Amino acid sequence: MADVAAASLFGADRRLCSADILAPAEVRARIEVAVLNFLSALASPTSPAISVLPLISRTSANCSLRSSLLSDVSSVYLSYAFCKRSLMRENNAKAFVRVWKVMEMCYKILGEGKLVHQRELFYKLLSDSPKYFSCQRHVNRAIQDVVSLLRCTRQSLGVMASSRGALIGRLVLHEPDEEQIDCSILGASGHAITGDLNVLSKLNLSSDARYIIVMEKDAIFQRLAEDRLYNQLPCILITAKGYPDIATRFILHRLSQTFPNMPIFALVDWNPAGLAILCTYKYGSISMGLESYRYACNVKWLGLRGDDLQLIPESAFQELKPRDSQIAKSLLSSKFLQS
């Protein structure tokens, strides 16, 4: 499989790896090359073998931050270091098979000219191969493995992540051949953000807002939407209702590109999870390091600081849970807070 890594089809800058946006035919061609390399190794007359799958490593050791030359945005990037999926290793034999199963399904989907949601893909694979896909996490990880192998975006594979996001405020959305949507006259739930990045990329955006405010909590979003905050403070409100999904990050990035002078503020909880959410909007994530630069924005922290804690009664504090401590340790050891 070393030939696959070296092939021009999968070529990458050895200092910076990224996932390409590809047409369905080219993604299918890359899958075919992977299959041919696998069969070639298996049919070798001298030393037949089941080849390993060389994936770009998605770990903190292979991760750094890069700054844009043309803007003040920094994003996660992955270097040219490999991890491997092998059928011959007991601890990742199933992961090896999952990669091939997902590529098989994506090859079929792209050939039919379709898109599927990640959840829909899980049910298809659960029905087809229940031994290998017992939970959504298996599908999510296998998709990222395929992205790391083929160096193409998840959307290029024909897979859409489900979107939880919504936005409201001083923004007009106009999709070609569709009626425009004035987000300032919507109900408190706002406009649901589609998970189809192709649709989001074609939207025409217009706004007279001065700020963009990203909120972690849907309850805060709905409260400010009910109060029509954007009428007093000309702004666009947006939320992913928790940890940011791809579609919400994508539309936020589009807003930042369309309105480069409009500052973006993030209102998140004062805890490790809130800081992790802020960092994901601002820098991207290691697990999606091949695509992070496509979604990163110069997001500023809006909310409490350490000096403000003296103003808050002790009854308002909560003990950190084990999950909080785990997130805090991960953040402290990451390059996000060391840069």
PDB file of C-alpha atoms in Angstrom, residues 42-323:
ATOM      1  CA  LEU A  42      -2.322  -9.900  -2.371  1.00  0.00           C
ATOM      2  CA  ALA A  43      -1.490 -11.385  -5.793  1.00  0.00           C
ATOM      3  CA  SER A  44       2.260 -10.833  -5.593  1.00  0.00           C
ATOM      4  CA  PRO A  45       3.996 -13.998  -6.921  1.00  0.00           C
ATOM      5  CA  THR A  46       6.982 -13.561  -4.603  1.00  0.00           C
ATOM      6  CA  SER A  47       5.528 -12.353  -1.300  1.00  0.00           C
ATOM      7  CA  PRO A  48       1.723 -12.182  -1.268  1.00  0.00           C
ATOM      8  CA  ALA A  49       0.385 -10.177   1.650  1.00  0.00           C
ATOM      9  CA  ILE A  50      -2.644  -8.344   2.973  1.00  0.00           C
ATOM     10  CA  SER A  51      -1.379  -4.793   2.876  1.00  0.00           C
ATOM     11  CA  VAL A  52      -1.952  -2.255   5.628  1.00  0.00           C
ATOM     12  CA  LEU A  53      -3.886   0.978   5.167  1.00  0.00           C
ATOM     13  CA  PRO A  54      -1.629   4.030   5.655  1.00  0.00           C
ATOM     14  CA  LEU A  55      -3.703   6.786   7.261  1.00  0.00           C
ATOM     15  CA  ILE A  56      -2.640  10.300   8.161  1.00  0.00           C
ATOM     16  CA  SER A  57      -2.251  10.211  11.933  1.00  0.00           C
ATOM     17  CA  ARG A  58      -4.940  12.178  13.793  1.00  0.00           C
ATOM     18  CA  THR A  59      -3.131  12.648  17.092  1.00  0.00           C
ATOM     19  CA  SER A  60      -1.834  15.603  19.079  1.00  0.00           C
ATOM     20  CA  ALA A  61       1.731  14.463  18.309  1.00  0.00           C
ATOM     21  CA  ASN A  62       1.055  15.011  14.589  1.00  0.00           C
ATOM     22  CA  CYS A  63      -0.864  18.255  15.078  1.00  0.00           C
ATOM     23  CA  SER A  64       0.226  21.892  14.981  1.00  0.00           C
ATOM     24  CA  LEU A  65      -1.329  25.304  14.520  1.00  0.00           C
ATOM     25  CA  ARG A  66      -0.775  27.373  11.422  1.00  0.00           C
ATOM     26  CA  SER A  67      -1.564  31.040  10.851  1.00  0.00           C
ATOM     27  CA  SER A  68      -3.048  32.384   7.653  1.00  0.00           C
ATOM     28  CA  LEU A  69      -0.888  34.839   5.726  1.00  0.00           C
ATOM     29  CA  LEU A  70      -3.903  36.880   4.620  1.00  0.00           C
ATOM     30  CA  SER A  71      -5.976  36.933   7.810  1.00  0.00           C
ATOM     31  CA  ASP A  72      -5.712  36.620  11.582  1.00  0.00           C
ATOM     32  CA  VAL A  73      -7.147  33.097  11.572  1.00  0.00           C
ATOM     33  CA  SER A  74      -5.186  30.144  12.968  1.00  0.00           C
ATOM     34  CA  SER A  75      -6.191  26.544  12.367  1.00  0.00           C
ATOM     35  CA  VAL A  76      -5.194  22.991  13.211  1.00  0.00           C
ATOM     36  CA  TYR A  77      -3.170  21.118  10.631  1.00  0.00           C
ATOM     37  CA  LEU A  78      -1.764  17.608  10.449  1.00  0.00           C
ATOM     38  CA  SER A  79       1.704  16.716   9.243  1.00  0.00           C
ATOM     39  CA  TYR A  80       2.716  13.866   6.967  1.00  0.00           C
ATOM     40  CA  ALA A  81       2.923  11.113   9.590  1.00  0.00           C
ATOM     41  CA  PHE A  82       1.135   7.778   9.299  1.00  0.00           C
ATOM     42  CA  CYS A  83      -0.763   5.395  11.481  1.00  0.00           C
ATOM     43  CA  LYS A  84      -1.846   2.042  10.090  1.00  0.00           C
ATOM     44  CA  ARG A  85      -4.906  -0.150   9.977  1.00  0.00           C
ATOM     45  CA  SER A  86      -3.986  -3.808   9.591  1.00  0.00           C
ATOM     46  CA  LEU A  87      -6.057  -6.976   9.329  1.00  0.00           C
ATOM     47  CA  MET A  88      -3.205  -8.874  10.969  1.00  0.00           C
ATOM     48  CA  ARG A  89      -3.334  -6.894  14.216  1.00  0.00           C
ATOM     49  CA  GLU A  90      -5.962  -8.113  16.638  1.00  0.00           C
ATOM     50  CA  ASN A  91      -6.589  -4.676  18.125  1.00  0.00           C
ATOM     51  CA  ASN A  92      -7.496  -3.026  14.802  1.00  0.00           C
ATOM     52  CA  ALA A  93      -8.583  -5.837  12.483  1.00  0.00           C
ATOM     53  CA  LYS A  94     -12.220  -4.732  12.699  1.00  0.00           C
ATOM     54  CA  ALA A  95     -11.238  -1.110  12.064  1.00  0.00           C
ATOM     55  CA  PHE A  96      -9.412  -2.304   8.938  1.00  0.00           C
ATOM     56  CA  VAL A  97     -12.568  -4.010   7.651  1.00  0.00           C
ATOM     57  CA  ARG A  98     -14.725  -0.986   8.537  1.00  0.00           C
ATOM     58  CA  VAL A  99     -12.629   1.236   6.286  1.00  0.00           C
ATOM     59  CA  TRP A 100     -13.262  -1.048   3.319  1.00  0.00           C
ATOM     60  CA  LYS A 101     -16.958  -1.355   4.137  1.00  0.00           C
ATOM     61  CA  VAL A 102     -17.380   2.430   4.279  1.00  0.00           C
ATOM     62  CA  MET A 103     -15.443   2.889   1.026  1.00  0.00           C
ATOM     63  CA  GLU A 104     -17.640   0.253  -0.617  1.00  0.00           C
ATOM     64  CA  MET A 105     -20.795   2.059   0.512  1.00  0.00           C
ATOM     65  CA  CYS A 106     -19.473   5.491  -0.519  1.00  0.00           C
ATOM     66  CA  TYR A 107     -18.461   4.139  -3.930  1.00  0.00           C
ATOM     67  CA  LYS A 108     -22.028   2.951  -4.456  1.00  0.00           C
ATOM     68  CA  ILE A 109     -23.608   6.181  -3.162  1.00  0.00           C
ATOM     69  CA  LEU A 110     -21.428   8.367  -5.380  1.00  0.00           C
ATOM     70  CA  GLY A 111     -22.154   6.171  -8.393  1.00  0.00           C
ATOM     71  CA  GLU A 112     -25.864   6.768  -7.829  1.00  0.00           C
ATOM     72  CA  GLY A 113     -25.329  10.526  -7.514  1.00  0.00           C
ATOM     73  CA  LYS A 114     -26.733  10.599  -3.988  1.00  0.00           C
ATOM     74  CA  LEU A 115     -25.882  12.056  -0.589  1.00  0.00           C
ATOM     75  CA  VAL A 116     -26.576  10.321   2.726  1.00  0.00           C
ATOM     76  CA  HIS A 117     -26.614  11.569   6.293  1.00  0.00           C
ATOM     77  CA  GLN A 118     -24.079  10.016   8.613  1.00  0.00           C
ATOM     78  CA  ARG A 119     -26.886   8.475  10.664  1.00  0.00           C
ATOM     79  CA  GLU A 120     -28.444   6.965   7.536  1.00  0.00           C
ATOM     80  CA  LEU A 121     -25.067   5.492   6.602  1.00  0.00           C
ATOM     81  CA  PHE A 122     -24.875   3.882  10.033  1.00  0.00           C
ATOM     82  CA  TYR A 123     -28.211   2.127   9.558  1.00  0.00           C
ATOM     83  CA  LYS A 124     -27.194   0.918   6.100  1.00  0.00           C
ATOM     84  CA  LEU A 125     -23.950  -0.516   7.473  1.00  0.00           C
ATOM     85  CA  LEU A 126     -25.655  -1.936  10.566  1.00  0.00           C
ATOM     86  CA  SER A 127     -28.029  -3.821   8.280  1.00  0.00           C
ATOM     87  CA  ASP A 128     -25.271  -4.940   5.926  1.00  0.00           C
ATOM     88  CA  SER A 129     -22.481  -5.708   8.426  1.00  0.00           C
ATOM     89  CA  PRO A 130     -23.778  -5.786  12.029  1.00  0.00           C
ATOM     90  CA  LYS A 131     -20.643  -7.602  13.180  1.00  0.00           C
ATOM     91  CA  TYR A 132     -18.535  -4.536  12.422  1.00  0.00           C
ATOM     92  CA  PHE A 133     -20.901  -1.610  13.021  1.00  0.00           C
ATOM     93  CA  SER A 134     -22.677  -1.935  16.339  1.00  0.00           C
ATOM     94  CA  CYS A 135     -22.731   1.799  17.139  1.00  0.00           C
ATOM     95  CA  GLN A 136     -22.561   5.196  15.455  1.00  0.00           C
ATOM     96  CA  ARG A 137     -19.050   5.747  16.797  1.00  0.00           C
ATOM     97  CA  HIS A 138     -17.722   2.931  14.600  1.00  0.00           C
ATOM     98  CA  VAL A 139     -19.095   4.661  11.503  1.00  0.00           C
ATOM     99  CA  ASN A 140     -17.826   8.094  12.537  1.00  0.00           C
ATOM    100  CA  ARG A 141     -14.302   6.788  13.094  1.00  0.00           C
ATOM    101  CA  ALA A 142     -14.310   4.773   9.871  1.00  0.00           C
ATOM    102  CA  ILE A 143     -15.384   7.848   7.891  1.00  0.00           C
ATOM    103  CA  GLN A 144     -12.466   9.797   9.338  1.00  0.00           C
ATOM    104  CA  ASP A 145     -10.170   6.892   8.455  1.00  0.00           C
ATOM    105  CA  VAL A 146     -11.396   7.005   4.846  1.00  0.00           C
ATOM    106  CA  VAL A 147     -10.843  10.781   4.743  1.00  0.00           C
ATOM    107  CA  SER A 148      -7.299  10.185   6.046  1.00  0.00           C
ATOM    108  CA  LEU A 149      -6.648   7.475   3.453  1.00  0.00           C
ATOM    109  CA  LEU A 150      -8.133   9.124   0.363  1.00  0.00           C
ATOM    110  CA  ARG A 151      -7.349  12.746   1.366  1.00  0.00           C
ATOM    111  CA  CYS A 152     -10.787  13.990   0.381  1.00  0.00           C
ATOM    112  CA  THR A 153     -13.432  15.757   2.439  1.00  0.00           C
ATOM    113  CA  ARG A 154     -16.318  13.965   4.079  1.00  0.00           C
ATOM    114  CA  GLN A 155     -18.735  15.828   1.796  1.00  0.00           C
ATOM    115  CA  SER A 156     -16.792  14.544  -1.224  1.00  0.00           C
ATOM    116  CA  LEU A 157     -17.527  11.019  -0.001  1.00  0.00           C
ATOM    117  CA  GLY A 158     -21.240  11.762  -0.292  1.00  0.00           C
ATOM    118  CA  VAL A 159     -21.699  11.840   3.486  1.00  0.00           C
ATOM    119  CA  MET A 160     -23.486  14.660   5.289  1.00  0.00           C
ATOM    120  CA  ALA A 161     -23.189  15.116   9.039  1.00  0.00           C
ATOM    121  CA  SER A 162     -26.496  15.776  10.740  1.00  0.00           C
ATOM    122  CA  SER A 163     -26.869  19.435  11.648  1.00  0.00           C
ATOM    123  CA  ARG A 164     -28.339  20.661  14.916  1.00  0.00           C
ATOM    124  CA  GLY A 165     -27.531  24.291  14.261  1.00  0.00           C
ATOM    125  CA  ALA A 166     -29.779  27.326  13.947  1.00  0.00           C
ATOM    126  CA  LEU A 167     -29.352  31.041  13.320  1.00  0.00           C
ATOM    127  CA  ILE A 168     -31.443  34.187  13.599  1.00  0.00           C
ATOM    128  CA  GLY A 169     -30.985  37.942  13.378  1.00  0.00           C
ATOM    129  CA  ARG A 170     -29.866  40.530  10.870  1.00  0.00           C
ATOM    130  CA  LEU A 171     -29.216  38.182   7.986  1.00  0.00           C
ATOM    131  CA  VAL A 172     -30.939  37.448   4.686  1.00  0.00           C
ATOM    132  CA  LEU A 173     -30.325  34.067   3.034  1.00  0.00           C
ATOM    133  CA  HIS A 174     -30.996  33.600  -0.650  1.00  0.00           C
ATOM    134  CA  GLU A 175     -30.553  30.243  -2.319  1.00  0.00           C
ATOM    135  CA  PRO A 176     -30.535  30.385  -6.148  1.00  0.00           C
ATOM    136  CA  ASP A 177     -34.027  29.806  -7.598  1.00  0.00           C
ATOM    137  CA  GLU A 178     -35.554  29.890  -4.102  1.00  0.00           C
ATOM    138  CA  GLU A 179     -37.295  32.581  -2.057  1.00  0.00           C
ATOM    139  CA  GLN A 180     -35.041  34.574   0.229  1.00  0.00           C
ATOM    140  CA  ILE A 181     -35.259  34.085   3.989  1.00  0.00           C
ATOM    141  CA  ASP A 182     -35.174  37.120   6.281  1.00  0.00           C
ATOM    142  CA  CYS A 183     -33.805  35.719   9.538  1.00  0.00           C
ATOM    143  CA  SER A 184     -34.886  38.809  11.515  1.00  0.00           C
ATOM    144  CA  ILE A 185     -38.592  37.936  11.306  1.00  0.00           C
ATOM    145  CA  LEU A 186     -38.414  34.272  12.303  1.00  0.00           C
ATOM    146  CA  GLY A 187     -39.665  32.647  15.490  1.00  0.00           C
ATOM    147  CA  ALA A 188     -37.421  32.024  18.489  1.00  0.00           C
ATOM    148  CA  SER A 189     -36.186  28.678  17.134  1.00  0.00           C
ATOM    149  CA  GLY A 190     -34.583  30.521  14.197  1.00  0.00           C
ATOM    150  CA  HIS A 191     -33.592  29.068  10.836  1.00  0.00           C
ATOM    151  CA  ALA A 192     -32.450  25.435  10.880  1.00  0.00           C
ATOM    152  CA  ILE A 193     -29.042  25.015   9.229  1.00  0.00           C
ATOM    153  CA  THR A 194     -29.015  22.269   6.609  1.00  0.00           C
ATOM    154  CA  GLY A 195     -26.331  19.592   6.773  1.00  0.00           C
ATOM    155  CA  ASP A 196     -25.741  19.806   3.011  1.00  0.00           C
ATOM    156  CA  LEU A 197     -22.580  21.877   2.589  1.00  0.00           C
ATOM    157  CA  ASN A 198     -23.233  22.160  -1.150  1.00  0.00           C
ATOM    158  CA  VAL A 199     -26.430  24.093  -0.397  1.00  0.00           C
ATOM    159  CA  LEU A 200     -24.694  26.256   2.213  1.00  0.00           C
ATOM    160  CA  SER A 201     -21.873  27.087  -0.197  1.00  0.00           C
ATOM    161  CA  LYS A 202     -24.349  28.428  -2.778  1.00  0.00           C
ATOM    162  CA  LEU A 203     -26.236  30.736  -0.416  1.00  0.00           C
ATOM    163  CA  ASN A 204     -26.102  34.461  -1.101  1.00  0.00           C
ATOM    164  CA  LEU A 205     -25.704  36.278   2.210  1.00  0.00           C
ATOM    165  CA  SER A 206     -26.578  39.886   3.005  1.00  0.00           C
ATOM    166  CA  SER A 207     -26.536  41.602   6.380  1.00  0.00           C
ATOM    167  CA  ASP A 208     -26.417  44.970   8.119  1.00  0.00           C
ATOM    168  CA  ALA A 209     -25.281  43.387  11.406  1.00  0.00           C
ATOM    169  CA  ARG A 210     -22.241  44.603  13.293  1.00  0.00           C
ATOM    170  CA  TYR A 211     -21.530  41.425  15.258  1.00  0.00           C
ATOM    171  CA  ILE A 212     -21.903  37.656  15.115  1.00  0.00           C
ATOM    172  CA  ILE A 213     -22.562  35.939  18.446  1.00  0.00           C
ATOM    173  CA  VAL A 214     -22.112  32.165  18.722  1.00  0.00           C
ATOM    174  CA  MET A 215     -23.810  30.482  21.673  1.00  0.00           C
ATOM    175  CA  GLU A 216     -23.117  27.091  23.192  1.00  0.00           C
ATOM    176  CA  LYS A 217     -26.570  26.678  24.728  1.00  0.00           C
ATOM    177  CA  ASP A 218     -29.780  26.508  22.718  1.00  0.00           C
ATOM    178  CA  ALA A 219     -31.712  27.817  25.742  1.00  0.00           C
ATOM    179  CA  ILE A 220     -29.648  31.031  25.734  1.00  0.00           C
ATOM    180  CA  PHE A 221     -30.055  31.308  21.964  1.00  0.00           C
ATOM    181  CA  GLN A 222     -33.835  31.011  22.214  1.00  0.00           C
ATOM    182  CA  ARG A 223     -34.048  33.469  25.112  1.00  0.00           C
ATOM    183  CA  LEU A 224     -32.090  36.127  23.211  1.00  0.00           C
ATOM    184  CA  ALA A 225     -34.106  35.356  20.075  1.00  0.00           C
ATOM    185  CA  GLU A 226     -37.368  35.805  21.998  1.00  0.00           C
ATOM    186  CA  ASP A 227     -36.079  39.140  23.308  1.00  0.00           C
ATOM    187  CA  ARG A 228     -35.166  40.144  19.731  1.00  0.00           C
ATOM    188  CA  LEU A 229     -31.715  41.161  20.921  1.00  0.00           C
ATOM    189  CA  TYR A 230     -30.671  41.759  17.320  1.00  0.00           C
ATOM    190  CA  ASN A 231     -33.091  44.701  17.094  1.00  0.00           C
ATOM    191  CA  GLN A 232     -31.262  46.541  19.900  1.00  0.00           C
ATOM    192  CA  LEU A 233     -27.791  45.198  19.088  1.00  0.00           C
ATOM    193  CA  PRO A 234     -27.463  44.635  15.332  1.00  0.00           C
ATOM    194  CA  CYS A 235     -26.144  41.084  15.268  1.00  0.00           C
ATOM    195  CA  ILE A 236     -26.517  37.547  13.975  1.00  0.00           C
ATOM    196  CA  LEU A 237     -27.101  34.840  16.601  1.00  0.00           C
ATOM    197  CA  ILE A 238     -25.998  31.284  15.867  1.00  0.00           C
ATOM    198  CA  THR A 239     -25.845  28.048  17.851  1.00  0.00           C
ATOM    199  CA  ALA A 240     -24.924  24.411  17.303  1.00  0.00           C
ATOM    200  CA  LYS A 241     -26.825  23.485  20.495  1.00  0.00           C
ATOM    201  CA  GLY A 242     -23.715  22.120  22.134  1.00  0.00           C
ATOM    202  CA  TYR A 243     -20.536  20.839  20.521  1.00  0.00           C
ATOM    203  CA  PRO A 244     -20.199  22.420  17.058  1.00  0.00           C
ATOM    204  CA  ASP A 245     -21.232  20.290  14.101  1.00  0.00           C
ATOM    205  CA  ILE A 246     -19.669  20.666  10.661  1.00  0.00           C
ATOM    206  CA  ALA A 247     -22.573  22.517   9.048  1.00  0.00           C
ATOM    207  CA  THR A 248     -22.693  25.171  11.784  1.00  0.00           C
ATOM    208  CA  ARG A 249     -18.927  25.622  11.558  1.00  0.00           C
ATOM    209  CA  PHE A 250     -19.182  25.846   7.775  1.00  0.00           C
ATOM    210  CA  ILE A 251     -21.855  28.578   7.743  1.00  0.00           C
ATOM    211  CA  LEU A 252     -19.976  30.505  10.446  1.00  0.00           C
ATOM    212  CA  HIS A 253     -16.841  30.339   8.300  1.00  0.00           C
ATOM    213  CA  ARG A 254     -18.838  31.534   5.290  1.00  0.00           C
ATOM    214  CA  LEU A 255     -20.159  34.471   7.303  1.00  0.00           C
ATOM    215  CA  SER A 256     -16.616  35.352   8.369  1.00  0.00           C
ATOM    216  CA  GLN A 257     -15.443  35.254   4.749  1.00  0.00           C
ATOM    217  CA  THR A 258     -18.412  37.225   3.423  1.00  0.00           C
ATOM    218  CA  PHE A 259     -18.260  39.849   6.177  1.00  0.00           C
ATOM    219  CA  PRO A 260     -14.558  39.991   7.142  1.00  0.00           C
ATOM    220  CA  ASN A 261     -14.974  43.140   9.244  1.00  0.00           C
ATOM    221  CA  MET A 262     -17.774  41.676  11.367  1.00  0.00           C
ATOM    222  CA  PRO A 263     -16.280  40.413  14.677  1.00  0.00           C
ATOM    223  CA  ILE A 264     -17.341  36.992  15.947  1.00  0.00           C
ATOM    224  CA  PHE A 265     -17.885  36.406  19.666  1.00  0.00           C
ATOM    225  CA  ALA A 266     -18.520  33.073  21.398  1.00  0.00           C
ATOM    226  CA  LEU A 267     -20.646  32.858  24.548  1.00  0.00           C
ATOM    227  CA  VAL A 268     -19.814  29.517  26.174  1.00  0.00           C
ATOM    228  CA  ASP A 269     -19.925  27.997  29.645  1.00  0.00           C
ATOM    229  CA  TRP A 270     -17.057  28.840  31.987  1.00  0.00           C
ATOM    230  CA  ASN A 271     -15.798  25.261  32.176  1.00  0.00           C
ATOM    231  CA  PRO A 272     -13.461  22.953  30.224  1.00  0.00           C
ATOM    232  CA  ALA A 273     -16.207  21.868  27.813  1.00  0.00           C
ATOM    233  CA  GLY A 274     -17.033  25.497  27.012  1.00  0.00           C
ATOM    234  CA  LEU A 275     -13.385  26.248  26.285  1.00  0.00           C
ATOM    235  CA  ALA A 276     -13.151  23.134  24.085  1.00  0.00           C
ATOM    236  CA  ILE A 277     -16.162  24.359  22.098  1.00  0.00           C
ATOM    237  CA  LEU A 278     -14.571  27.793  21.689  1.00  0.00           C
ATOM    238  CA  CYS A 279     -11.309  26.204  20.490  1.00  0.00           C
ATOM    239  CA  THR A 280     -13.162  24.037  17.969  1.00  0.00           C
ATOM    240  CA  TYR A 281     -14.828  27.070  16.393  1.00  0.00           C
ATOM    241  CA  LYS A 282     -11.569  29.010  16.459  1.00  0.00           C
ATOM    242  CA  TYR A 283      -8.993  26.394  15.422  1.00  0.00           C
ATOM    243  CA  GLY A 284     -10.840  23.259  14.338  1.00  0.00           C
ATOM    244  CA  SER A 285     -10.326  19.780  15.786  1.00  0.00           C
ATOM    245  CA  ILE A 286      -7.548  17.217  15.599  1.00  0.00           C
ATOM    246  CA  SER A 287      -9.954  14.471  14.525  1.00  0.00           C
ATOM    247  CA  MET A 288     -10.828  16.592  11.477  1.00  0.00           C
ATOM    248  CA  GLY A 289      -7.383  18.122  11.112  1.00  0.00           C
ATOM    249  CA  LEU A 290      -7.301  17.495   7.363  1.00  0.00           C
ATOM    250  CA  GLU A 291     -10.298  19.812   6.935  1.00  0.00           C
ATOM    251  CA  SER A 292      -9.998  22.221   9.877  1.00  0.00           C
ATOM    252  CA  TYR A 293      -8.729  25.164   7.850  1.00  0.00           C
ATOM    253  CA  ARG A 294     -11.990  25.118   5.874  1.00  0.00           C
ATOM    254  CA  TYR A 295     -14.010  25.929   9.005  1.00  0.00           C
ATOM    255  CA  ALA A 296     -11.719  27.921  11.322  1.00  0.00           C
ATOM    256  CA  CYS A 297     -12.728  31.488  12.265  1.00  0.00           C
ATOM    257  CA  ASN A 298     -11.229  34.251  14.365  1.00  0.00           C
ATOM    258  CA  VAL A 299     -13.654  33.781  17.251  1.00  0.00           C
ATOM    259  CA  LYS A 300     -13.255  35.919  20.368  1.00  0.00           C
ATOM    260  CA  TRP A 301     -14.219  34.828  23.855  1.00  0.00           C
ATOM    261  CA  LEU A 302     -17.291  36.588  25.253  1.00  0.00           C
ATOM    262  CA  GLY A 303     -18.070  35.857  28.877  1.00  0.00           C
ATOM    263  CA  LEU A 304     -16.533  35.284  32.284  1.00  0.00           C
ATOM    264  CA  ARG A 305     -12.857  35.604  33.103  1.00  0.00           C
ATOM    265  CA  GLY A 306     -11.030  34.414  36.186  1.00  0.00           C
ATOM    266  CA  ASP A 307     -11.158  37.891  37.738  1.00  0.00           C
ATOM    267  CA  ASP A 308     -14.959  37.817  37.561  1.00  0.00           C
ATOM    268  CA  LEU A 309     -15.303  34.793  39.840  1.00  0.00           C
ATOM    269  CA  GLN A 310     -15.077  36.894  42.998  1.00  0.00           C
ATOM    270  CA  LEU A 311     -18.397  38.461  42.006  1.00  0.00           C
ATOM    271  CA  ILE A 312     -20.185  35.099  41.904  1.00  0.00           C
ATOM    272  CA  PRO A 313     -21.609  33.395  45.032  1.00  0.00           C
ATOM    273  CA  GLU A 314     -20.172  30.000  45.962  1.00  0.00           C
ATOM    274  CA  SER A 315     -23.616  28.440  45.583  1.00  0.00           C
ATOM    275  CA  ALA A 316     -23.338  28.968  41.815  1.00  0.00           C
ATOM    276  CA  PHE A 317     -20.238  26.777  41.482  1.00  0.00           C
ATOM    277  CA  GLN A 318     -20.275  23.078  40.582  1.00  0.00           C
ATOM    278  CA  GLU A 319     -17.649  20.419  41.169  1.00  0.00           C
ATOM    279  CA  LEU A 320     -15.721  19.333  38.098  1.00  0.00           C
ATOM    280  CA  LYS A 321     -16.791  15.921  36.865  1.00  0.00           C
ATOM    281  CA  PRO A 322     -14.251  13.314  35.665  1.00  0.00           C
ATOM    282  CA  ARG A 323     -15.128  14.189  32.076  1.00  0.00           C
TER     283      ARG A 323
END
